[in-house]
Short mmCIF file of C-alpha atoms and ligand atoms in Angstrom, two decimals:
data_model
loop_
_atom_site.label_atom_id
_atom_site.label_comp_id
_atom_site.label_asym_id
_atom_site.label_seq_id
_atom_site.Cartn_x
_atom_site.Cartn_y
_atom_site.Cartn_z
CA UNK A 1212 -0.04 -0.02 -0.05
CA UNK A 1213 1.18 3.42 -1.03
CA UNK A 1214 1.44 5.32 2.39
CA UNK A 1215 0.15 9.08 1.99
CA UNK A 1216 2.06 12.16 3.62
CA UNK A 1217 0.69 15.93 5.17
CA UNK A 1218 3.45 18.68 5.81
CA UNK A 1219 2.06 21.45 7.96
CA UNK A 1220 4.67 23.99 8.61
CA UNK A 1221 5.20 26.56 11.09
CA UNK A 1222 8.02 29.76 11.33
CA UNK A 1223 10.31 31.42 9.18
CA UNK A 1224 10.84 31.20 4.74
CA UNK A 1225 13.53 28.29 5.54
CA UNK A 1226 11.00 26.06 7.41
CA UNK A 1227 8.62 26.49 3.95
CA UNK A 1228 11.60 25.53 2.15
CA UNK A 1229 12.89 22.36 4.28
CA UNK A 1230 8.84 21.47 4.27
CA UNK A 1231 9.47 21.27 0.57
CA UNK A 1232 12.87 19.12 0.87
CA UNK A 1233 11.23 16.80 2.96
CA UNK A 1234 7.99 16.55 0.47
CA UNK A 1235 11.11 16.27 -2.23
CA UNK A 1236 12.57 13.20 -0.18
CA UNK A 1237 9.51 11.52 0.46
CA UNK A 1238 8.26 11.39 -3.10
CA UNK A 1239 11.77 9.90 -4.15
CA UNK A 1240 10.74 7.55 -1.50
CA UNK A 1241 7.63 5.92 -3.03
CA UNK A 1242 5.04 8.35 -0.65
CA UNK A 1243 2.81 10.44 -1.78
CA UNK A 1244 1.00 13.71 -0.84
CA UNK A 1245 -2.20 13.29 0.69
CA UNK A 1246 -4.99 15.98 -0.44
CA UNK A 1247 -5.63 16.65 3.36
CA UNK A 1248 -4.41 16.22 6.56
CA UNK A 1249 -7.79 13.71 7.16
CA UNK A 1250 -6.34 11.82 4.19
CA UNK A 1251 -2.61 11.24 5.60
CA UNK A 1252 -1.21 8.38 6.63
CA UNK A 1253 1.91 10.03 7.74
CA UNK A 1254 1.70 13.50 9.18
CA UNK A 1255 4.84 15.95 10.04
CA UNK A 1256 4.39 19.33 11.76
CA UNK A 1257 7.40 21.18 11.08
CA UNK A 1258 8.15 23.86 13.58
CA UNK A 1259 10.22 26.96 14.95
CA UNK A 1260 11.45 27.42 18.27
CA UNK A 1261 12.75 31.11 18.41
CA UNK A 1262 10.30 32.46 20.86
CA UNK A 1263 8.25 30.66 23.47
CA UNK A 1264 5.25 31.71 22.09
CA UNK A 1265 5.95 29.41 18.63
CA UNK A 1266 6.76 26.09 21.17
CA UNK A 1267 3.05 26.68 22.76
CA UNK A 1268 1.27 26.99 19.62
CA UNK A 1269 2.77 23.80 17.75
CA UNK A 1270 2.17 21.69 21.25
CA UNK A 1271 -1.13 22.84 21.18
CA UNK A 1272 -1.63 22.12 17.26
CA UNK A 1273 -0.05 18.50 18.27
CA UNK A 1274 -2.49 18.38 21.41
CA UNK A 1275 -5.41 18.94 18.71
CA UNK A 1276 -4.12 16.58 16.16
CA UNK A 1277 -3.63 13.63 18.42
CA UNK A 1278 -7.30 12.17 17.75
CA UNK A 1279 -6.27 11.71 14.32
CA UNK A 1280 -3.65 9.24 15.77
CA UNK A 1281 -5.79 7.93 18.86
CA UNK A 1282 -9.41 7.50 17.61
CA UNK A 1283 -9.78 7.63 13.94
CA UNK A 1284 -6.57 5.47 13.46
CA UNK A 1285 -5.93 6.20 10.13
CA UNK A 1286 -2.55 8.28 10.94
CA UNK A 1287 -0.19 5.31 11.42
CA UNK A 1288 3.09 8.21 11.81
CA UNK A 1289 2.99 11.49 13.19
CA UNK A 1290 5.89 13.51 13.50
CA UNK A 1291 7.75 16.42 14.44
CA UNK A 1292 10.44 18.16 12.31
CA UNK A 1293 12.93 21.12 12.71
CA UNK A 1294 13.84 23.61 15.65
CA UNK A 1295 11.42 22.34 18.33
CA UNK A 1296 12.87 18.77 18.94
CA UNK A 1297 16.40 19.97 18.21
CA UNK A 1298 15.54 22.51 21.12
CA UNK A 1299 13.68 20.26 23.77
CA UNK A 1300 12.76 17.05 22.49
CA UNK A 1301 12.27 15.89 26.52
CA UNK A 1302 9.56 18.33 26.81
CA UNK A 1303 7.65 17.05 23.13
CA UNK A 1304 8.59 13.20 24.71
CA UNK A 1305 6.40 14.35 27.87
CA UNK A 1306 3.62 16.48 27.16
CA UNK A 1307 3.27 14.50 23.37
CA UNK A 1308 3.46 10.96 24.04
CA UNK A 1309 1.67 9.81 20.65
CA UNK A 1310 4.29 11.35 19.03
CA UNK A 1311 6.36 8.37 16.51
CA UNK A 1312 9.29 10.65 14.59
CA UNK A 1313 11.06 13.07 16.59
CA UNK A 1314 13.29 14.70 13.60
CA UNK A 1315 15.83 17.96 13.25
CA UNK A 1316 16.84 20.26 10.67
CA UNK A 1317 20.09 18.23 9.60
CA UNK A 1318 18.45 14.89 9.38
CA UNK A 1319 15.64 15.01 6.87
CA UNK A 1320 17.14 12.44 4.72
CA UNK A 1321 16.88 10.12 7.06
CA UNK A 1322 13.36 10.42 7.11
CA UNK A 1323 12.49 7.69 4.74
CA UNK A 1324 14.09 5.26 7.11
CA UNK A 1325 12.69 6.78 10.38
CA UNK A 1326 9.54 5.67 8.97
CA UNK A 1327 9.87 2.65 7.74
CA UNK A 1328 11.84 1.43 11.41
CA UNK A 1329 9.00 3.57 13.29
CA UNK A 1330 6.43 1.24 11.10
CA UNK A 1331 8.53 -2.54 12.24
CA UNK A 1332 9.06 -1.42 15.81
CA UNK A 1333 6.30 0.76 16.83
CA UNK A 1334 9.13 2.85 18.43
CA UNK A 1335 9.92 6.28 18.54
CA UNK A 1336 12.31 7.49 16.17
CA UNK A 1337 14.49 10.15 17.28
CA UNK A 1338 17.10 11.77 14.78
CA UNK A 1339 18.78 14.72 16.08
CA UNK A 1340 22.48 15.01 15.40
CA UNK A 1341 23.74 18.09 14.39
CA UNK A 1342 25.30 17.70 11.10
CA UNK A 1343 28.46 20.47 10.01
CA UNK A 1344 28.17 19.53 6.19
CA UNK A 1345 24.75 19.06 6.20
CA UNK A 1346 23.28 21.12 2.91
CA UNK A 1347 20.92 18.31 0.73
CA UNK A 1348 22.86 18.82 -2.11
CA UNK A 1349 21.44 16.08 -4.18
CA UNK A 1350 18.00 16.72 -3.20
CA UNK A 1351 15.27 18.77 -5.31
CA UNK A 1352 12.35 19.93 -3.11
CA UNK A 1353 8.78 19.49 -4.39
CA UNK A 1354 6.87 22.86 -4.31
CA UNK A 1355 3.26 23.41 -5.25
CA UNK A 1356 4.11 27.40 -6.05
CA UNK A 1357 3.30 27.79 -9.59
CA UNK A 1358 5.51 31.40 -10.04
CA UNK A 1359 7.93 32.01 -7.27
CA UNK A 1360 10.14 29.71 -5.10
CA UNK A 1361 12.40 29.77 -2.44
CA UNK A 1362 15.79 28.28 -2.79
CA UNK A 1363 18.03 28.03 0.87
CA UNK A 1364 21.87 28.76 -0.04
CA UNK A 1365 23.63 28.87 2.93
CA UNK A 1366 22.03 27.22 6.55
CA UNK A 1367 23.13 27.82 9.95
CA UNK A 1368 24.29 31.03 11.56
CA UNK A 1369 27.91 31.53 13.16
CA UNK A 1370 26.54 35.21 14.81
CA UNK A 1371 24.98 33.79 18.01
CA UNK A 1372 23.32 36.91 18.91
CA UNK A 1373 22.75 37.01 22.67
CA UNK A 1374 19.44 36.30 22.51
CA UNK A 1375 18.90 33.63 19.22
CA UNK A 1376 18.82 30.32 19.57
CA UNK A 1377 19.16 29.82 16.02
CA UNK A 1378 23.03 28.75 16.15
CA UNK A 1379 22.37 26.22 18.46
CA UNK A 1380 19.74 23.97 16.53
CA UNK A 1381 20.45 24.56 13.07
CA UNK A 1382 24.60 24.79 13.81
CA UNK A 1383 26.84 26.78 12.04
CA UNK A 1384 26.77 28.29 8.68
CA UNK A 1385 27.54 26.44 5.65
CA UNK A 1386 27.03 26.91 1.75
CA UNK A 1387 25.79 25.28 -0.56
CA UNK A 1388 27.65 24.71 -3.99
CA UNK A 1389 26.68 26.66 -6.84
CA UNK A 1390 25.86 23.92 -8.74
CA UNK A 1391 23.60 22.80 -6.85
CA UNK A 1392 21.91 26.33 -6.43
CA UNK A 1393 21.91 26.63 -10.42
CA UNK A 1394 20.11 23.28 -10.80
CA UNK A 1395 17.32 23.94 -8.44
CA UNK A 1396 16.67 27.51 -9.23
CA UNK A 1397 16.97 25.90 -13.37
CA UNK A 1398 14.44 23.26 -12.16
CA UNK A 1399 11.76 25.76 -10.92
CA UNK A 1400 12.38 28.10 -14.10
CA UNK A 1401 11.59 25.32 -16.16
CA UNK A 1402 8.45 25.33 -14.20
CA UNK A 1403 7.29 28.12 -15.48
CA UNK A 1404 8.12 29.96 -11.96
CA UNK A 1405 9.54 33.44 -12.66
CA UNK A 1406 10.73 34.74 -9.01
CA UNK A 1407 13.19 33.08 -6.74
CA UNK A 1408 14.01 33.98 -3.32
CA UNK A 1409 17.59 33.30 -2.29
CA UNK A 1410 17.43 31.97 1.55
CA UNK A 1411 20.03 31.96 4.46
CA UNK A 1412 19.76 32.98 8.00
CA UNK A 1413 22.70 35.10 6.69
CA UNK A 1414 22.81 35.71 2.90
CA UNK A 1415 25.74 38.13 3.03
CA UNK A 1416 28.03 35.30 4.50
CA UNK A 1417 27.51 33.21 1.53
CA UNK A 1418 30.97 31.55 0.20
CA UNK A 1419 31.25 28.58 -2.22
CA UNK A 1420 33.08 27.58 -5.19
CA UNK A 1421 35.37 30.74 -4.77
CA UNK A 1422 31.74 32.96 -4.83
CA UNK A 1423 30.61 35.42 -2.28
CA UNK A 1424 26.47 36.20 -1.99
CA UNK A 1425 26.78 39.44 -4.55
CA UNK A 1426 28.39 37.31 -7.48
CA UNK A 1427 26.15 34.44 -6.66
CA UNK A 1428 23.28 36.97 -7.44
CA UNK A 1429 24.98 38.27 -10.55
CA UNK A 1430 25.38 34.06 -11.37
CA UNK A 1431 21.69 33.11 -10.65
CA UNK A 1432 20.32 36.23 -12.61
CA UNK A 1433 22.00 35.02 -16.07
CA UNK A 1434 19.43 31.73 -16.02
CA UNK A 1435 17.14 32.89 -18.87
CA UNK A 1436 13.54 33.26 -17.89
CA UNK A 1437 13.80 34.08 -14.47
CA UNK A 1438 12.23 37.57 -13.91
CA UNK A 1439 12.56 38.43 -10.22
CA UNK A 1440 15.73 37.55 -7.60
CA UNK A 1441 15.03 38.13 -3.99
CA UNK A 1442 17.21 37.16 -0.82
CA UNK A 1443 16.45 37.49 2.85
CA UNK A 1444 17.71 37.79 5.58
CA UNK A 1445 20.86 40.14 5.59
CA UNK A 1446 22.87 40.98 8.71
CA UNK A 1447 23.87 44.75 8.87
CA UNK A 1448 27.40 44.04 9.67
CA UNK A 1449 27.91 42.02 6.44
CA UNK A 1450 26.20 44.15 3.64
CA UNK A 1451 28.59 44.86 1.40
CA UNK A 1452 29.86 47.83 -1.47
CA UNK A 1453 29.73 45.12 -3.91
CA UNK A 1454 26.23 43.36 -2.95
CA UNK A 1455 24.62 47.00 -2.68
CA UNK A 1456 26.18 48.16 -6.55
CA UNK A 1457 24.67 44.58 -7.43
CA UNK A 1458 21.20 45.52 -6.19
CA UNK A 1459 21.88 48.78 -7.72
CA UNK A 1460 22.64 47.51 -11.34
CA UNK A 1461 21.01 43.92 -11.84
CA UNK A 1462 18.02 44.48 -13.47
CA UNK A 1463 16.47 41.44 -11.99
CA UNK A 1464 17.51 41.92 -8.61
CA UNK A 1465 14.55 43.46 -6.58
CA UNK A 1466 14.77 46.59 -4.86
CA UNK A 1467 13.89 45.44 -1.44
CA UNK A 1468 16.10 44.58 1.71
CA UNK A 1469 14.83 43.09 4.61
CA UNK A 1470 17.68 44.53 7.13
CA UNK A 1471 17.13 43.66 10.93
CA UNK A 1472 18.19 46.15 13.50
CA UNK A 1473 16.97 44.56 16.48
CA UNK A 1474 17.27 47.85 18.90
CA UNK A 1475 18.20 51.04 18.35
CA UNK A 1476 20.35 52.10 21.39
CA UNK A 1477 24.12 51.18 21.48
CA UNK A 1478 24.09 50.00 25.08
CA UNK A 1479 21.14 47.03 24.12
CA UNK A 1480 23.13 46.38 20.58
CA UNK A 1481 26.21 45.85 22.37
CA UNK A 1482 24.66 43.26 24.98
CA UNK A 1483 22.73 42.00 21.71
CA UNK A 1484 26.45 41.31 20.21
CA UNK A 1485 25.05 42.41 17.20
CA UNK A 1486 28.32 44.07 15.75
CA UNK A 1487 27.27 47.24 14.89
CA UNK A 1488 26.08 50.34 16.53
CA UNK A 1489 23.08 52.58 15.63
CA UNK A 1490 25.13 55.14 13.98
CA UNK A 1491 26.83 52.86 11.40
CA UNK A 1492 23.22 51.21 10.79
CA UNK A 1493 21.81 54.32 10.02
CA UNK A 1494 24.64 55.14 7.78
CA UNK A 1495 24.25 51.68 6.36
CA UNK A 1496 20.28 52.57 5.65
CA UNK A 1497 21.84 56.00 3.73
CA UNK A 1498 24.20 54.76 1.53
CA UNK A 1499 21.82 52.03 0.33
CA UNK A 1500 19.10 54.78 0.03
CA UNK A 1501 21.66 57.13 -2.38
CA UNK A 1502 22.80 54.41 -4.42
CA UNK A 1503 19.96 52.11 -5.17
CA UNK A 1504 16.88 55.00 -5.56
CA UNK A 1505 13.19 53.85 -4.72
CA UNK A 1506 14.71 51.00 -2.63
CA UNK A 1507 11.99 49.24 0.13
CA UNK A 1508 13.70 48.34 3.41
CA UNK A 1509 12.14 46.08 5.98
CA UNK A 1510 13.25 45.27 8.94
CA UNK A 1511 13.05 43.33 12.18
CA UNK A 1512 12.55 44.38 16.07
CA UNK A 1513 12.84 43.09 19.24
CA UNK A 1514 11.62 44.97 22.52
CA UNK A 1515 11.95 44.40 26.14
CA UNK A 1516 15.41 42.67 25.78
CA UNK A 1517 17.15 42.90 29.34
CA UNK A 1518 18.17 45.98 30.57
CA UNK A 1519 16.09 47.82 28.11
CA UNK A 1520 15.12 51.19 30.03
CA UNK A 1521 12.80 53.77 28.44
CA UNK A 1522 15.83 55.65 27.05
CA UNK A 1523 17.23 52.79 25.10
CA UNK A 1524 13.13 52.20 23.82
CA UNK A 1525 13.14 55.66 22.69
CA UNK A 1526 16.18 55.31 20.66
CA UNK A 1527 14.62 52.13 18.98
CA UNK A 1528 11.52 54.33 17.78
CA UNK A 1529 14.44 57.19 17.00
CA UNK A 1530 15.85 54.08 14.73
CA UNK A 1531 12.36 53.57 12.96
CA UNK A 1532 11.52 56.91 12.33
CA UNK A 1533 15.08 58.25 10.62
CA UNK A 1534 15.03 54.58 8.32
CA UNK A 1535 11.57 54.81 6.79
CA UNK A 1536 10.51 50.80 6.85
CA UNK A 1537 8.00 49.73 4.39
CA UNK A 1538 7.12 47.04 7.32
CA UNK A 1539 8.74 45.75 10.38
CA UNK A 1540 8.60 42.32 12.42
CA UNK A 1541 7.93 43.39 15.82
CA UNK A 1542 9.06 40.96 18.46
CA UNK A 1543 8.80 40.80 22.23
CA UNK A 1544 11.75 39.20 23.79
CA UNK A 1545 11.98 35.79 24.57
CA UNK A 1546 13.88 33.92 26.74
CA UNK A 1547 15.69 30.86 25.18
CA UNK A 1548 17.55 28.19 26.84
CA UNK A 1549 21.32 27.42 25.73
CA UNK A 1550 21.24 31.40 24.55
CA UNK A 1551 24.05 34.20 26.12
CA UNK A 1552 21.44 36.29 27.22
CA UNK A 1553 19.79 33.89 29.12
CA UNK A 1554 22.75 32.91 30.83
CA UNK A 1555 23.78 36.07 31.71
CA UNK A 1556 21.22 38.28 31.90
CA UNK A 1557 17.77 38.87 33.85
CA UNK A 1558 14.95 38.93 31.96
CA UNK A 1559 13.82 41.77 33.87
CA UNK A 1560 11.62 43.63 31.45
CA UNK A 1561 8.23 43.58 33.32
CA UNK A 1562 5.68 41.39 30.88
CA UNK A 1563 3.28 45.30 30.89
CA UNK A 1564 6.24 47.44 29.77
CA UNK A 1565 7.12 44.75 27.01
CA UNK A 1566 3.57 44.77 25.82
CA UNK A 1567 2.96 48.64 25.77
CA UNK A 1568 6.60 48.66 23.62
CA UNK A 1569 5.28 46.40 21.52
CA UNK A 1570 2.08 48.08 20.89
CA UNK A 1571 4.34 51.31 20.74
CA UNK A 1572 6.54 50.03 17.75
CA UNK A 1573 3.42 48.74 16.15
CA UNK A 1574 1.85 51.95 16.01
CA UNK A 1575 4.56 54.13 14.89
CA UNK A 1576 5.08 51.19 11.97
CA UNK A 1577 1.53 51.92 10.73
CA UNK A 1578 2.33 55.29 10.29
CA UNK A 1579 5.56 54.73 8.69
CA UNK A 1580 4.42 52.30 6.41
CA UNK A 1581 1.66 54.18 4.93
CA UNK A 1582 4.09 57.11 4.30
CA UNK A 1583 6.84 55.01 2.34
CA UNK A 1584 4.18 52.79 0.71
CA UNK A 1585 2.05 55.83 -0.16
CA UNK A 1586 4.94 57.26 -2.09
CA UNK A 1587 3.77 55.07 -5.04
CA UNK A 1588 0.59 56.92 -5.36
CA UNK A 1589 0.29 57.77 -9.01
CA UNK A 1590 2.82 55.78 -10.57
CA UNK A 1591 2.49 52.61 -12.57
CA UNK A 1592 4.25 49.83 -11.20
CA UNK A 1593 4.78 46.51 -12.53
CA UNK A 1594 3.46 43.71 -10.72
CA UNK A 1595 3.80 39.65 -10.23
CA UNK A 1596 0.31 38.39 -9.77
CA UNK A 1597 -0.40 36.00 -7.24
CA UNK A 1598 -3.84 35.27 -6.57
CA UNK A 1599 -7.60 35.86 -6.34
CA UNK A 1600 -8.43 37.66 -2.86
CA UNK A 1601 -9.47 35.96 -0.03
CA UNK A 1602 -11.59 38.53 0.72
CA UNK A 1603 -13.35 39.61 -2.74
CA UNK A 1604 -12.81 37.10 -5.50
CA UNK A 1605 -13.59 40.35 -7.80
CA UNK A 1606 -10.08 41.02 -6.69
CA UNK A 1607 -6.45 40.14 -7.18
CA UNK A 1608 -3.20 40.32 -5.12
CA UNK A 1609 0.33 40.79 -6.36
CA UNK A 1610 3.75 42.18 -5.34
CA UNK A 1611 6.09 45.25 -6.94
CA UNK A 1612 9.23 44.93 -7.50
CA UNK A 1613 9.74 46.45 -3.93
CA UNK A 1614 7.51 43.56 -2.19
CA UNK A 1615 5.13 45.76 -2.05
CA UNK A 1616 1.69 44.21 -1.87
CA UNK A 1617 -1.10 45.62 -4.62
CA UNK A 1618 -4.76 44.76 -4.99
CA UNK A 1619 -6.36 45.47 -8.09
CA UNK A 1620 -9.57 44.53 -9.71
CA UNK A 1621 -9.20 41.56 -11.59
CA UNK A 1622 -9.33 41.29 -15.48
CA UNK A 1623 -10.71 38.61 -18.03
CA UNK A 1624 -7.41 36.83 -18.76
CA UNK A 1625 -5.41 37.90 -15.90
CA UNK A 1626 -3.99 34.76 -13.76
CA UNK A 1627 -1.66 33.78 -11.12
CA UNK A 1628 2.16 34.16 -12.18
CA UNK A 1629 1.24 37.03 -14.99
CA UNK A 1630 2.85 40.56 -14.89
CA UNK A 1631 1.10 42.99 -14.71
CA UNK A 1632 0.82 46.76 -14.49
CA UNK A 1633 -0.98 48.44 -11.98
CA UNK A 1634 -1.79 52.19 -11.85
CA UNK A 1635 -1.52 52.91 -7.70
CA UNK A 1636 -4.31 55.03 -6.86
CA UNK A 1637 -4.23 54.81 -3.26
CA UNK A 1638 -2.49 53.23 -0.05
CA UNK A 1639 -4.03 51.60 3.05
CA UNK A 1640 -2.30 49.35 6.30
CA UNK A 1641 0.36 47.59 4.38
CA UNK A 1642 -1.49 47.19 0.90
CA UNK A 1643 -1.40 49.73 -2.54
CA UNK A 1644 -4.45 49.54 -4.34
CA UNK A 1645 -4.69 50.25 -8.13
CA UNK A 1646 -6.09 49.09 -11.67
CA UNK A 1647 -4.25 47.32 -14.72
CA UNK A 1648 -3.37 49.51 -16.73
CA UNK A 1649 -2.68 47.40 -20.18
CA UNK A 1650 -2.72 44.26 -21.41
CA UNK A 1651 -0.42 41.38 -19.90
CA UNK A 1652 3.67 42.14 -21.03
CA UNK A 1653 3.00 38.36 -22.49
CA UNK A 1654 5.98 35.89 -22.18
CA UNK A 1655 6.62 34.36 -18.88
N1 5AD B 3132 13.11 36.80 21.32
C1 5AD B 3132 12.28 37.59 20.47
N2 5AD B 3132 12.85 37.67 19.30
C2 5AD B 3132 13.82 36.90 18.82
N3 5AD B 3132 13.86 37.11 17.70
C3 5AD B 3132 14.94 36.33 17.65
N4 5AD B 3132 15.45 35.54 18.74
C4 5AD B 3132 14.28 36.23 19.24
C5 5AD B 3132 13.99 36.00 20.55
N5 5AD B 3132 14.50 35.14 21.33
C6 5AD B 3132 13.93 37.93 16.32
C7 5AD B 3132 14.34 38.54 15.53
C8 5AD B 3132 15.11 38.00 14.40
C9 5AD B 3132 13.69 37.04 13.85
C10 5AD B 3132 13.54 35.96 12.98
O1 5AD B 3132 12.91 36.82 15.49
O2 5AD B 3132 14.17 40.00 15.48
O3 5AD B 3132 15.75 38.83 13.09
FE1 SF4 B 3133 19.83 34.79 15.03
FE2 SF4 B 3133 21.76 36.62 15.06
FE3 SF4 B 3133 22.02 34.53 13.42
FE4 SF4 B 3133 19.84 35.96 13.00
S1 SF4 B 3133 22.10 36.62 12.63
S2 SF4 B 3133 19.79 33.48 12.98
S3 SF4 B 3133 19.14 36.70 14.70
S4 SF4 B 3133 21.88 34.52 15.78
#
């Protein structure tokens, strides 16, 4: 009997990519995709451990799924993949005793073996080795996306920001070979995908086959049929002049930079071990804005890091005002086991103060975001059509080169994956609104 699998993904874009990798591995080994979770024989949940809330959410979800395994009996295997098992497998074993497989981010190629061992022995299979060299070089991920895909180019992180668990659960940095990246991008493009996002916890550290990240962008952009090349995430200390000039000069490289600053005060940045000052960050932003006209910037911010005073926090608001981000991902500090911050600092900012600061950054961001994206009002933008709007079937959603979301009226013949030109009439919240002004510009 052919067993069917279903994968559910929590967390970052790298987890989305990893789930496609797992799908690719399972499909290569004779398993097939289930139409839904209820038709699956094997359920994998790919998880994120970056904040405690993410862990709680997954445990809650798995408790809800328990009946699929225990009562309905259809589900033969339930497994947890990724960062949570790597972070704390003991808790999972204790709180979710029905789980069959725990597999860390470096062991997905072992899953077929783990599944068959589990079916035979009916015992928990656990594989949590961190593998220095693991890059899944020869495995093609399977994606259902028809227009856009992620391609991981570097795994792990060496930065050891004081709050962050990533270096412990995903291990040290290792870059994939240029050849395996090219093969994967070409495979996507041959299936009509025109937009690729190169991923890594810190893509600027990419280094393989004598190529740095800026050079890799140029190389990948040479692939015929590829129209848009994006990347995430960049670390402010590693953004090179070479990268800035590739972004400025290469028309396929999108004019959007995600550049987390995390905190605006030099004292906090130092305790976070971020490796730059607020002045250095702001001068990078200034340079990027000067050399790449029209660039859109987004960021990550943490509020309530240990020892963050009101004055420190005001500096975070100040960096936001000076930088003009389209959008920010704003987080309340969450203490993580294994990290330098947990071992050395007290999580001393009261919950209420953290919540209040979070509210204030969110309010400021809303205002700044509208100002930034509102600058597009009146202009005509090329938009990659992503989908029909879930809210209104008469509307479609797409994105500009700067990664700004655009909502526009549906037009006959326009479908997901097309590029259209939209005249922007207004900005609202985090979206632009407009109407298509000419026909599809042909060839994909
Ligand atoms: N608490 C809160 N936010 C965190 N991040 C990483 N670790 C933590 C933590 N312990 C945030 C950072 C990072 C983003 C992916 O998650 O802002 O850039
Ligand atoms: Fe975590 Fe810092 Fe590495 Fe980002 S750069 S993954 S925040 S340690």
